[in-house]
Amino acid sequence: MQDWSTEHWTSPPQVHRLNDYDHFGHPLYQRPTLDGRLHWASTETSTEYAGHIEGALTAGLRAAQAVLNGQASANRR
């Protein structure tokens, strides 16, 4: 297993955490739009690990689950 945080080119010491994550994970991004037909899923919408690939994966899983839950609800009607 490679620990990329210890590699010189993938985690240089001069790189610091950005401060412009203020709106990442905002609750507004958690709500679907267009009558529930559009679910936002990107690292910027994630409430965890925003700005990183882990955030994108978390957001994708959240959105997929919301879509599946919506389909299940529609099928019960």
mmCIF file of C-alpha atoms in Angstrom:
data_model
loop_
_atom_site.group_PDB
_atom_site.id
_atom_site.type_symbol
_atom_site.label_atom_id
_atom_site.label_comp_id
_atom_site.label_asym_id
_atom_site.label_seq_id
_atom_site.Cartn_x
_atom_site.Cartn_y
_atom_site.Cartn_z
ATOM 1 C CA MET A 1 0.000 0.000 0.000
ATOM 2 C CA GLN A 2 1.392 3.362 -1.041
ATOM 3 C CA ASP A 3 1.135 6.274 1.407
ATOM 4 C CA TRP A 4 0.878 9.183 -1.017
ATOM 5 C CA SER A 5 1.004 11.744 1.787
ATOM 6 C CA THR A 6 4.688 10.889 2.307
ATOM 7 C CA GLU A 7 5.662 11.341 -1.344
ATOM 8 C CA HIS A 8 7.469 14.531 -2.287
ATOM 9 C CA TRP A 9 5.525 15.175 -5.513
ATOM 10 C CA THR A 10 2.035 14.326 -4.249
ATOM 11 C CA SER A 11 2.225 16.068 -0.890
ATOM 12 C CA PRO A 12 4.823 18.848 -0.948
ATOM 13 C CA PRO A 13 5.401 20.642 2.371
ATOM 14 C CA GLN A 14 4.522 24.087 0.970
ATOM 15 C CA VAL A 15 0.923 23.049 0.207
ATOM 16 C CA HIS A 16 -1.497 24.051 2.936
ATOM 17 C CA ARG A 17 -5.196 23.474 3.341
ATOM 18 C CA LEU A 18 -7.183 25.971 1.327
ATOM 19 C CA ASN A 19 -9.512 28.300 3.180
ATOM 20 C CA ASP A 20 -12.128 28.608 0.450
ATOM 21 C CA TYR A 21 -14.194 25.578 1.456
ATOM 22 C CA ASP A 22 -16.798 27.698 3.262
ATOM 23 C CA HIS A 23 -19.720 26.680 1.048
ATOM 24 C CA PHE A 24 -18.689 23.085 0.393
ATOM 25 C CA GLY A 25 -21.247 20.692 1.826
ATOM 26 C CA HIS A 26 -23.876 23.408 2.229
ATOM 27 C CA PRO A 27 -27.313 21.884 3.031
ATOM 28 C CA LEU A 28 -28.716 23.458 -0.132
ATOM 29 C CA TYR A 29 -26.505 21.105 -2.164
ATOM 30 C CA GLN A 30 -28.062 18.101 -0.440
ATOM 31 C CA ARG A 31 -31.512 18.806 -1.887
ATOM 32 C CA PRO A 32 -32.516 17.584 -5.329
ATOM 33 C CA THR A 33 -33.913 20.054 -7.851
ATOM 34 C CA LEU A 34 -36.241 19.888 -10.853
ATOM 35 C CA ASP A 35 -38.943 18.090 -8.888
ATOM 36 C CA GLY A 36 -36.475 15.525 -7.566
ATOM 37 C CA ARG A 37 -35.073 14.637 -10.984
ATOM 38 C CA LEU A 38 -31.639 16.225 -10.489
ATOM 39 C CA HIS A 39 -29.444 15.155 -7.578
ATOM 40 C CA TRP A 40 -26.187 17.010 -7.055
ATOM 41 C CA ALA A 41 -23.125 14.819 -6.508
ATOM 42 C CA SER A 42 -19.631 16.286 -6.463
ATOM 43 C CA THR A 43 -16.877 16.895 -3.979
ATOM 44 C CA GLU A 44 -18.295 20.386 -3.413
ATOM 45 C CA THR A 45 -21.633 18.951 -2.271
ATOM 46 C CA SER A 46 -20.092 16.542 0.209
ATOM 47 C CA THR A 47 -20.342 17.141 3.945
ATOM 48 C CA GLU A 48 -17.221 15.026 4.464
ATOM 49 C CA TYR A 49 -13.809 15.363 2.799
ATOM 50 C CA ALA A 50 -14.962 18.310 0.693
ATOM 51 C CA GLY A 51 -12.514 19.197 -2.030
ATOM 52 C CA HIS A 52 -11.024 15.713 -2.201
ATOM 53 C CA ILE A 53 -11.764 12.526 -4.132
ATOM 54 C CA GLU A 54 -13.153 10.977 -0.946
ATOM 55 C CA GLY A 55 -15.722 13.777 -0.852
ATOM 56 C CA ALA A 56 -16.741 13.084 -4.426
ATOM 57 C CA LEU A 57 -17.173 9.393 -3.645
ATOM 58 C CA THR A 58 -19.189 10.161 -0.509
ATOM 59 C CA ALA A 59 -21.419 12.585 -2.429
ATOM 60 C CA GLY A 60 -21.922 10.064 -5.223
ATOM 61 C CA LEU A 61 -23.011 7.396 -2.773
ATOM 62 C CA ARG A 62 -25.369 9.839 -1.041
ATOM 63 C CA ALA A 63 -26.968 10.915 -4.321
ATOM 64 C CA ALA A 64 -27.275 7.338 -5.589
ATOM 65 C CA GLN A 65 -28.980 6.294 -2.363
ATOM 66 C CA ALA A 66 -31.381 9.237 -2.631
ATOM 67 C CA VAL A 67 -32.271 8.258 -6.201
ATOM 68 C CA LEU A 68 -32.818 4.633 -5.204
ATOM 69 C CA ASN A 69 -34.935 5.657 -2.218
ATOM 70 C CA GLY A 70 -37.012 7.886 -4.501
ATOM 71 C CA GLN A 71 -37.564 5.049 -6.955
ATOM 72 C CA ALA A 72 -38.590 2.715 -4.160
ATOM 73 C CA SER A 73 -41.092 5.286 -2.894
ATOM 74 C CA ALA A 74 -42.522 5.753 -6.385
ATOM 75 C CA ASN A 75 -42.900 1.990 -6.841
ATOM 76 C CA ARG A 76 -44.919 1.707 -3.612
ATOM 77 C CA ARG A 77 -47.531 4.191 -4.821
#
